[in-house]
Protein backbone atom coordinates (compact mmCIF):
# COMPACT_ATOMS: atom_id res chain seq x y z
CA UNK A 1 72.92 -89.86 38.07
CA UNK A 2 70.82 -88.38 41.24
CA UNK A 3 72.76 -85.94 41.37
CA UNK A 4 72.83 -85.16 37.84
CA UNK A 5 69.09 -85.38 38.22
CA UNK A 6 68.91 -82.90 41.42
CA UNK A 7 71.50 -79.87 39.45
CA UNK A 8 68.78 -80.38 36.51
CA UNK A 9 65.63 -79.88 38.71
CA UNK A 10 67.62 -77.08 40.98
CA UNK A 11 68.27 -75.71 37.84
CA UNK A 12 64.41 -75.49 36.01
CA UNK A 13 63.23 -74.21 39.46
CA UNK A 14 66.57 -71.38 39.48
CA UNK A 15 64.72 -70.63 35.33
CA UNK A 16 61.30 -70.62 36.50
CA UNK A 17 61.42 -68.17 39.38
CA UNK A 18 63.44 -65.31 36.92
CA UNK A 19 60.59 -66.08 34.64
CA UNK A 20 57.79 -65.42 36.75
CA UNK A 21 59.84 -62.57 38.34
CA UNK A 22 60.09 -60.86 34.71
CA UNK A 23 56.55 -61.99 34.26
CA UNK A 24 55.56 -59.98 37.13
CA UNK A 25 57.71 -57.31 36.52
CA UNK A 26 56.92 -56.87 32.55
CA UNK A 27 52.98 -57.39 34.00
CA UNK A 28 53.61 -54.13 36.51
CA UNK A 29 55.15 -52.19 33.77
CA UNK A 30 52.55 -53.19 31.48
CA UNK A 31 49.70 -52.03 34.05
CA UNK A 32 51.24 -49.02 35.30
CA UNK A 33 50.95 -45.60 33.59
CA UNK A 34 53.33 -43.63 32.25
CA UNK A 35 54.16 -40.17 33.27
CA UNK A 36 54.16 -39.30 29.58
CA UNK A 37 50.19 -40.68 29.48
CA UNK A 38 48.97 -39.05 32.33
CA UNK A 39 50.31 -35.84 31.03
CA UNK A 40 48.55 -36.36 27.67
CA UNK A 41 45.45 -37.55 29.55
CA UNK A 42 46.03 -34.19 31.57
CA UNK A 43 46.55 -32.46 28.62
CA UNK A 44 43.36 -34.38 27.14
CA UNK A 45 40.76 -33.94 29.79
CA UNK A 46 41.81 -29.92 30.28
CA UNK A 47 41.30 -29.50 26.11
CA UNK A 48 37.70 -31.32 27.10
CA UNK A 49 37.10 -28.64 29.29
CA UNK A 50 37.94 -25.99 26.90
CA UNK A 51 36.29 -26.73 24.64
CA UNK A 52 33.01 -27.87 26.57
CA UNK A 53 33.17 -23.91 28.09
CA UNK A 54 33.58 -22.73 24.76
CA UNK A 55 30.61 -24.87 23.10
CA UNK A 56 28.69 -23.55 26.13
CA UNK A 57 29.46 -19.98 25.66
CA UNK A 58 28.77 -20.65 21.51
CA UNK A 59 24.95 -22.41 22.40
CA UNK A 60 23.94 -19.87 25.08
CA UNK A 61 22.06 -17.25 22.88
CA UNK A 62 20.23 -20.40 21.58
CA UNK A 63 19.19 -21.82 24.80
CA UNK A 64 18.84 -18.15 26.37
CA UNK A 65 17.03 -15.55 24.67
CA UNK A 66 19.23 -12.06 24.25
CA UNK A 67 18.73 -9.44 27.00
CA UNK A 68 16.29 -7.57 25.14
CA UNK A 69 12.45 -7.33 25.70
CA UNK A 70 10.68 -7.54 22.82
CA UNK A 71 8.67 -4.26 21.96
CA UNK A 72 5.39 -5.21 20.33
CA UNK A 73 2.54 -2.83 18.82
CA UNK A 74 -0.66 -4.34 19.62
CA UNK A 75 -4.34 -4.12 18.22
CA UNK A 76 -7.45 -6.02 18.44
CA UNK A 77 -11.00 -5.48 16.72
CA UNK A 78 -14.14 -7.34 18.47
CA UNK A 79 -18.01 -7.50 16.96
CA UNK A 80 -20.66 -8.57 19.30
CA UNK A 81 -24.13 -9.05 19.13
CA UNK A 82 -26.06 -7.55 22.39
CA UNK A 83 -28.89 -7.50 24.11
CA UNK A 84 -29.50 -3.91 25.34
CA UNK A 85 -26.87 -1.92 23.17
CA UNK A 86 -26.93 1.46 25.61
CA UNK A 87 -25.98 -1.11 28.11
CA UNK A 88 -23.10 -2.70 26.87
CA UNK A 89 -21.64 0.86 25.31
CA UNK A 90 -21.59 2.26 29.28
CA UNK A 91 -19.81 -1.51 30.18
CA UNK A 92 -17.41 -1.22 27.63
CA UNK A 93 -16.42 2.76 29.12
CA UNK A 94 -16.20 1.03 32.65
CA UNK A 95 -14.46 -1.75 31.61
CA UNK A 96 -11.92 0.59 29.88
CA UNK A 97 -11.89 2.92 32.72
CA UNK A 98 -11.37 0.23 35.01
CA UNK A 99 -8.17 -0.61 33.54
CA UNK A 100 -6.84 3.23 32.98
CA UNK A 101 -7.68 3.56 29.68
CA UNK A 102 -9.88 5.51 27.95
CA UNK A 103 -12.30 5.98 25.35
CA UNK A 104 -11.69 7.57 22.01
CA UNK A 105 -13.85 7.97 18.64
CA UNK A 106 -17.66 6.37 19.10
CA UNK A 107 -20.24 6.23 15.98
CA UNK A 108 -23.94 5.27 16.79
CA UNK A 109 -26.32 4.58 14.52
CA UNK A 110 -29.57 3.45 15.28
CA UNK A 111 -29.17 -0.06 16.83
CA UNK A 112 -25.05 -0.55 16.11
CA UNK A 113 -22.45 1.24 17.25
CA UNK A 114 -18.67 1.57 17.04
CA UNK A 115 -16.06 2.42 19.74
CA UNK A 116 -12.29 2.79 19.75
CA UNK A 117 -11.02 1.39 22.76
CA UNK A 118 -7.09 2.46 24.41
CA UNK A 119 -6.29 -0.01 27.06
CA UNK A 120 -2.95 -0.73 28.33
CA UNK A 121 -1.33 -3.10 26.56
CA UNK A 122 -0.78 -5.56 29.07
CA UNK A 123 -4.38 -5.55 30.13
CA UNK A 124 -5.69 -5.68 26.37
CA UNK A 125 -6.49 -9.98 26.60
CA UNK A 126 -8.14 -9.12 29.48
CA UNK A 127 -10.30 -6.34 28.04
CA UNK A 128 -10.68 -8.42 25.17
CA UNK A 129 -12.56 -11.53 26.94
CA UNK A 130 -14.71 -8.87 28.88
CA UNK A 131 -16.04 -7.03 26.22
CA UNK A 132 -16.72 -10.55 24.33
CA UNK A 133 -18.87 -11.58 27.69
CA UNK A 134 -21.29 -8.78 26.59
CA UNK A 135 -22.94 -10.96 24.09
CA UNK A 136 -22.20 -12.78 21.48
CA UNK A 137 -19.46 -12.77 19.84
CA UNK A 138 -19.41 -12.62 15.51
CA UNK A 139 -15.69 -11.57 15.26
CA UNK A 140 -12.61 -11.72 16.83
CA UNK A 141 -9.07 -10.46 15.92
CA UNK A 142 -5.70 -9.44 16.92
CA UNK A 143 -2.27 -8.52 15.27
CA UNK A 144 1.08 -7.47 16.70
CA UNK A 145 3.95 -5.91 15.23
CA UNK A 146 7.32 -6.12 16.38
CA UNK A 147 9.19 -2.83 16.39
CA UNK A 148 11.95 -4.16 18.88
CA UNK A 149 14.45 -3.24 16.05
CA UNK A 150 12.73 0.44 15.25
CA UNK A 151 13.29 0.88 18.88
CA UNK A 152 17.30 0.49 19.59
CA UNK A 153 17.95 1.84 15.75
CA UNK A 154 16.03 5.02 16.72
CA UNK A 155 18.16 4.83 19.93
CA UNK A 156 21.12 4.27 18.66
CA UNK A 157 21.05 7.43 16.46
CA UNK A 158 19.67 9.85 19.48
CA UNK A 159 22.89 8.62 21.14
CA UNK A 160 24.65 9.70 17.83
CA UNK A 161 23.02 13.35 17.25
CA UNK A 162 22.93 14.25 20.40
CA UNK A 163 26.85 13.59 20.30
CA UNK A 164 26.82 15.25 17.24
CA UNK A 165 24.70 18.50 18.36
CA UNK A 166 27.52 18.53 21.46
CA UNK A 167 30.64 18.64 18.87
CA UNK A 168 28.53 21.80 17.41
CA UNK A 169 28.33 23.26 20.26
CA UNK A 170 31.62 22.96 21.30
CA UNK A 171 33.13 24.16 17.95
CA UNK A 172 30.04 27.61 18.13
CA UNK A 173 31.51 28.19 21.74
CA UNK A 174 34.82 28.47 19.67
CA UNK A 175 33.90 30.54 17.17
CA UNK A 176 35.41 33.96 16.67
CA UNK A 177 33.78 35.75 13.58
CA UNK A 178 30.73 36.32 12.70
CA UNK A 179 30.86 33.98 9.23
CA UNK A 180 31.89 31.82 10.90
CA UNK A 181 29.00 31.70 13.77
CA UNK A 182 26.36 32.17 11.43
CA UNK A 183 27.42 29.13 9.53
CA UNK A 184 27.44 26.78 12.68
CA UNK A 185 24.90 27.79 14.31
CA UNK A 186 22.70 27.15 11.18
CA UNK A 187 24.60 23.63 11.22
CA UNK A 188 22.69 23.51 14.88
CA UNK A 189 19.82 24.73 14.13
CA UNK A 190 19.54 22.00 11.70
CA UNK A 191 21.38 18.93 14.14
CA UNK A 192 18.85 19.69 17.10
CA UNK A 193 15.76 19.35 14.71
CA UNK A 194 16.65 15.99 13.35
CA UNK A 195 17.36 15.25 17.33
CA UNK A 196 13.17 16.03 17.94
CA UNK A 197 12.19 14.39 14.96
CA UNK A 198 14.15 10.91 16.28
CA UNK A 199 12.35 12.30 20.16
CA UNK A 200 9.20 12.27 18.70
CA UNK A 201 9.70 9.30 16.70
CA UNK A 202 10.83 7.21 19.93
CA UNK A 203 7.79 9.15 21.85
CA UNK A 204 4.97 7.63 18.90
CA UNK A 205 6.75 4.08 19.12
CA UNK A 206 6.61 3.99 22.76
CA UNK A 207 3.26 5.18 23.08
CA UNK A 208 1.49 2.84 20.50
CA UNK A 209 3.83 0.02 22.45
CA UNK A 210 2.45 1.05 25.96
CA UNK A 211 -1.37 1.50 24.88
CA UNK A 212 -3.10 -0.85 22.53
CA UNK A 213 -6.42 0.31 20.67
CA UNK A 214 -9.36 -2.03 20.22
CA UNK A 215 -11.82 -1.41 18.19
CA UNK A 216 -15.32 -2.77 19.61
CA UNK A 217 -18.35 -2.98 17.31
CA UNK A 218 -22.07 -3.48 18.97
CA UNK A 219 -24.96 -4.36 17.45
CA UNK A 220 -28.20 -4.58 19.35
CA UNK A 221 -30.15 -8.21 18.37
CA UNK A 222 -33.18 -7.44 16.50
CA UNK A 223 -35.14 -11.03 17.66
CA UNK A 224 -38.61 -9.62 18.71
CA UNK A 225 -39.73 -11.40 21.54
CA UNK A 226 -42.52 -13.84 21.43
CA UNK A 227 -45.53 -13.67 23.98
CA UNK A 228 -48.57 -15.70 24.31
CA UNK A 229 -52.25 -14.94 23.29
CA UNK A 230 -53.28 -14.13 26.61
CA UNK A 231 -50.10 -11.93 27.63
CA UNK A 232 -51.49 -8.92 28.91
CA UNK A 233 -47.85 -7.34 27.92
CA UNK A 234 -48.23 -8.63 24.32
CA UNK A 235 -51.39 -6.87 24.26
CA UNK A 236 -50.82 -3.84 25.16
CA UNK A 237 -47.20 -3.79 23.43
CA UNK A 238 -49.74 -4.68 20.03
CA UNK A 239 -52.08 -1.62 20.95
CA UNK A 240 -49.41 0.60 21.27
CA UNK A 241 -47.96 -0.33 17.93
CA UNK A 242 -51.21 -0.07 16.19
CA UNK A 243 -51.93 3.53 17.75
CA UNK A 244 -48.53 4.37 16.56
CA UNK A 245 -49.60 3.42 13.42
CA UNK A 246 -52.54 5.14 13.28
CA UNK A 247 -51.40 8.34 14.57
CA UNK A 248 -48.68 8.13 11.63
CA UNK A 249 -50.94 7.96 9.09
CA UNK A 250 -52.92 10.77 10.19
CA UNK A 251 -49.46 12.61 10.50
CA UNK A 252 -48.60 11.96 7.13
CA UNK A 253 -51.98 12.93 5.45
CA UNK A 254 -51.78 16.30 8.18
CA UNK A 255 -48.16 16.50 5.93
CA UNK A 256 -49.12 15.77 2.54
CA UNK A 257 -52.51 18.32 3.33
CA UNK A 258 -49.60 21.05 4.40
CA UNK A 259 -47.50 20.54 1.20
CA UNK A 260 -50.38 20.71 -1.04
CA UNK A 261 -52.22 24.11 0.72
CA UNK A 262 -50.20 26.59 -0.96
CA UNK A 263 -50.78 24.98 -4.58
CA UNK A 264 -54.65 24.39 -3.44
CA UNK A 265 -54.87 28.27 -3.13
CA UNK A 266 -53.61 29.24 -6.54
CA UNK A 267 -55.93 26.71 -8.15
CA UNK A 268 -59.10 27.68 -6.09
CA UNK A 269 -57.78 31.55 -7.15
CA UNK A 270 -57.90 30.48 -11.18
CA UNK A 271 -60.84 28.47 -10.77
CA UNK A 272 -62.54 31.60 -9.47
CA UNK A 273 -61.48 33.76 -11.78
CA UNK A 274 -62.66 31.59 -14.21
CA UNK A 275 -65.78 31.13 -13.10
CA UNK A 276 -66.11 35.25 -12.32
CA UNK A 277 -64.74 36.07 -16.19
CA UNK A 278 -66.72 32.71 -18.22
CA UNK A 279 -68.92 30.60 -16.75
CA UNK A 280 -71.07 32.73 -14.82
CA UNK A 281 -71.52 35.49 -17.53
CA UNK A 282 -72.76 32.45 -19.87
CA UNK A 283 -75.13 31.33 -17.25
CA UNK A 284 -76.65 34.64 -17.18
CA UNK A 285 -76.89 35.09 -20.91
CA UNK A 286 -78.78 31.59 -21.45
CA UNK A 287 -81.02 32.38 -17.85
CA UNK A 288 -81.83 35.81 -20.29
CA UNK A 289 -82.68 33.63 -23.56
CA UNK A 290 -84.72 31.07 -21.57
CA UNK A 291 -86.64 33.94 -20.67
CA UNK A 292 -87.26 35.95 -23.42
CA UNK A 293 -88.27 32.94 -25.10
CA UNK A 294 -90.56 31.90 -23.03
């Protein structure tokens, strides 16, 4: 019986080890990766990559703006009320100057005047807030065009003609009778024009890219300034205006005298002449009767 007991017991401890032994073993396996995973993990985390460099390449002209600076015609138009209005004309031409630009068309007309301004456009905002520190400003304004496009389409076909004006040239320097000379050089003649016209057209766009106009309107305040009784500058500021006054009048009567001379003459002239040919002869006649009478 004991030792029936003891094979039993030798027996469950023989069974438990193997169990925990496949345990462990099953537990290892279980735990430990497989070549096949790792590859597809491999195979997983370099199609990650791929595609992260891919997404990257596909959002960088969102994040980054193209290569290309943008070509913008600018203009601006300021009206300011001044103090002095000779003044701030010769500060806007040395403001201007300052800068290397220059002055184009001016009107002036009693107390406003109106200049066109050509600044370079990247010192145009700061032209802008100098001219408005002459006075006061009543009006401000800017616009900008974009002509990036006009620009590299205009470039694009210069590149073209001129390519085109070269094939010409190469098929005139292979030319062997006269037809056929006249006919391609005609074909150039007509090639190299279009090539100015897209010159000239790249020239303009350029130019109206490099300098910006403003126009700058001044008008000189009309507030008349206010003095007190005793201001010996009010006083004499009120004498002068009332000489003014006076000696106007007495110019316009000296006028209106002037105009009216020539047609006082020919009515003095007829007056005479009446009185010479009617009135006096009558006079005489009744002095005569009176007499006679008497």
């Amino acid at each position: 019986m004991t030792r029936n007991r003891l094979l039993a017991v030798l027996l469950l401890a023989a069974v438990g080890v193997a169990g925990c032994t496949a345990s462990d073993s099953s537990g290892s396996a279980a735990y430990a990766p497989s070549a096949p995973t790792q590859a597809e993990d491999s195979r997983s985390d370099g199609g990650s990559g791929a595609g992260t460099d891919e997404e990257a390449k596909a959002e960088a002209p969102q994040i980054d703006q193209p290569g290309v600076e943008r070509k913008l015609i600018r203009t601006a138009s300021v009206s300011v009320t001044v103090p002095v209005l000779s003044d701030a004309v010769a500060r806007a031409r040395q403001l201007v100057a300052g800068v290397g630009g220059y002055t184009g068309d001016q009107e002036h007309s009693g107390n406003h005047a109106t200049m066109t301004l050509h600044v370079p456009s990247d010192h145009l905002d700061r032209v802008v807030t100098q001219v408005s520190e002459l006075g006061t400003v009543t009006r401000s304004a800017q616009t900008a065009t974009d002509v990036t496009e006009q620009l590299v389409d205009v470039e694009s076909r210069i590149e073209t003609q001129r390519a085109s004006v070269d094939r010409v040239r190469a098929l005139l320097a292979k030319a062997t009778t006269i037809d056929d000379i006249v006919r391609i050089e005609s074909e150039l003649t007509q090639r190299e024009a279009d090539l100015e016209s897209l010159l000239k057209r790249r020239e303009t766009l350029s130019g109206q890219v490099a300098v910006s106009t403003l126009t700058l309107s001044l008008r000189e305040s009309s507030t008349a300034a206010v003095h007190d009784d005793g201001d010996e500058e009010g006083i004499g500021e009120a004498f002068r205006d009332g000489w003014t006054a006076f000696t106007d009048v007495i110019a316009a009567i000296g006028r209106g005298l002037a105009r009216s001379l020539p047609f006082l003459v020919v009515i003095a002239a007829v007056l005479a002449g009446v009185w010479v040919r009617w009135v006096r002869p009558r006079r005489r006649r009744g002095t005569v009767v009176a007499d006679a009478a008497e």
